[in-house]
């Protein structure tokens, strides 16, 4: 089907449009083609489908550049990306991660490319598009913000941290997708006994690529400096009591609805552990605003 749709797109551009990217008669051409092909070949040749077949050929003029690890349904979603770099990124990630169409749509809707790109520079953006997201260092697993719309908690609803934690565990498949490559769930409310006291880490994972534990503490409101100290305590405990000799040092993520950048800068100074403060949001981001910020970043680096 993928090859047939590419060939149909090639026919539209090279024969019907004489090699021009745009049709002389606009949508009228596709309307007439849709009627003719439906009459001759049957279903599957709606004007919408023909539009995306044409887009497929224009985006991949060489048939061998198409990956047959992806289906036509994958490409249908990829072709909705107006930005070429964005489309390349999702294509690379889709192949590497084996995303289903539903997972691809979720990542596009949550603006994963823009969120990752805004945390880097122009060279990093190009690397994302050409190589996908590489996980090499602990910082590579951090996303700020994390988008947790799948938890189903309305933005203005008053909720407890335990409710969010429970919602993430209930929707663990989607949460792992948001966390990214390499995460394996270990447990919730992981007990950390120190002396006569028993602390609990909200969520514990093991990262198969970085070979280390990842501890996540959830905060309903703004992250406080005391939350950083508490996570540092957990990391020290894990290094001594939990980690095996072949494990790398654990990573701690304090995840809150808000954070003060300057406060976090001072709170994190002097800490030897891999400890990060990041934000989450319970609704999908505005893709247009993020894309505008990304365009500004790219323009700034071009000057």
PDB file of N, CA, C and O in Angstrom, residues 2 60 63-71 75 91 95:
ATOM      1  N   UNK A   2       1.940   1.206   0.784  1.00  0.00           N
ATOM      2  CA  UNK A   2       2.835   2.364   0.851  1.00  0.00           C
ATOM      3  C   UNK A   2       3.428   2.661  -0.528  1.00  0.00           C
ATOM      4  O   UNK A   2       3.454   3.818  -0.976  1.00  0.00           O
ATOM      5  N   UNK A  60       9.207  12.651  -0.019  1.00  0.00           N
ATOM      6  CA  UNK A  60      10.160  11.560  -0.269  1.00  0.00           C
ATOM      7  C   UNK A  60      10.218  11.277  -1.780  1.00  0.00           C
ATOM      8  O   UNK A  60       9.690  10.272  -2.247  1.00  0.00           O
ATOM      9  N   UNK A  63      11.901   6.896  -3.811  1.00  0.00           N
ATOM     10  CA  UNK A  63      11.116   5.847  -3.154  1.00  0.00           C
ATOM     11  C   UNK A  63      11.928   5.069  -2.133  1.00  0.00           C
ATOM     12  O   UNK A  63      11.408   4.647  -1.103  1.00  0.00           O
ATOM     13  N   UNK A  64      13.232   4.906  -2.397  1.00  0.00           N
ATOM     14  CA  UNK A  64      14.075   4.103  -1.501  1.00  0.00           C
ATOM     15  C   UNK A  64      14.294   4.786  -0.151  1.00  0.00           C
ATOM     16  O   UNK A  64      14.787   4.140   0.797  1.00  0.00           O
ATOM     17  N   UNK A  65      13.963   6.070  -0.036  1.00  0.00           N
ATOM     18  CA  UNK A  65      14.114   6.742   1.257  1.00  0.00           C
ATOM     19  C   UNK A  65      12.942   6.462   2.191  1.00  0.00           C
ATOM     20  O   UNK A  65      12.989   6.820   3.369  1.00  0.00           O
ATOM     21  N   UNK A  66      11.899   5.828   1.683  1.00  0.00           N
ATOM     22  CA  UNK A  66      10.777   5.429   2.537  1.00  0.00           C
ATOM     23  C   UNK A  66      11.185   4.221   3.383  1.00  0.00           C
ATOM     24  O   UNK A  66      11.838   3.308   2.886  1.00  0.00           O
ATOM     25  N   UNK A  67      10.793   4.234   4.630  1.00  0.00           N
ATOM     26  CA  UNK A  67      11.050   3.072   5.489  1.00  0.00           C
ATOM     27  C   UNK A  67       9.813   2.189   5.523  1.00  0.00           C
ATOM     28  O   UNK A  67       8.727   2.639   5.894  1.00  0.00           O
ATOM     29  N   UNK A  68       9.994   0.928   5.143  1.00  0.00           N
ATOM     30  CA  UNK A  68       8.860   0.007   5.172  1.00  0.00           C
ATOM     31  C   UNK A  68       8.644  -0.600   6.560  1.00  0.00           C
ATOM     32  O   UNK A  68       7.813  -1.487   6.725  1.00  0.00           O
ATOM     33  N   UNK A  69       9.404  -0.082   7.557  1.00  0.00           N
ATOM     34  CA  UNK A  69       9.110  -0.422   8.939  1.00  0.00           C
ATOM     35  C   UNK A  69       7.885   0.356   9.429  1.00  0.00           C
ATOM     36  O   UNK A  69       7.314   0.032  10.470  1.00  0.00           O
ATOM     37  N   UNK A  70       7.511   1.388   8.674  1.00  0.00           N
ATOM     38  CA  UNK A  70       6.341   2.194   9.000  1.00  0.00           C
ATOM     39  C   UNK A  70       5.244   1.945   7.975  1.00  0.00           C
ATOM     40  O   UNK A  70       5.516   1.640   6.820  1.00  0.00           O
ATOM     41  N   UNK A  71       4.011   2.085   8.415  1.00  0.00           N
ATOM     42  CA  UNK A  71       2.877   1.855   7.533  1.00  0.00           C
ATOM     43  C   UNK A  71       2.419   3.167   6.898  1.00  0.00           C
ATOM     44  O   UNK A  71       2.862   4.259   7.290  1.00  0.00           O
ATOM     45  N   UNK A  75       2.806   7.281   8.005  1.00  0.00           N
ATOM     46  CA  UNK A  75       3.194   8.393   7.139  1.00  0.00           C
ATOM     47  C   UNK A  75       2.075   9.428   7.039  1.00  0.00           C
ATOM     48  O   UNK A  75       2.353  10.628   6.907  1.00  0.00           O
ATOM     49  N   UNK A  91       9.953  10.478  12.466  1.00  0.00           N
ATOM     50  CA  UNK A  91      10.187   9.286  11.652  1.00  0.00           C
ATOM     51  C   UNK A  91      11.300   8.433  12.263  1.00  0.00           C
ATOM     52  O   UNK A  91      11.167   7.216  12.405  1.00  0.00           O
ATOM     53  N   UNK A  95      10.732   4.660  14.134  1.00  0.00           N
ATOM     54  CA  UNK A  95      11.427   3.440  13.703  1.00  0.00           C
ATOM     55  C   UNK A  95      12.194   2.827  14.871  1.00  0.00           C
ATOM     56  O   UNK A  95      12.115   1.622  15.126  1.00  0.00           O
TER      57      UNK A  95
END
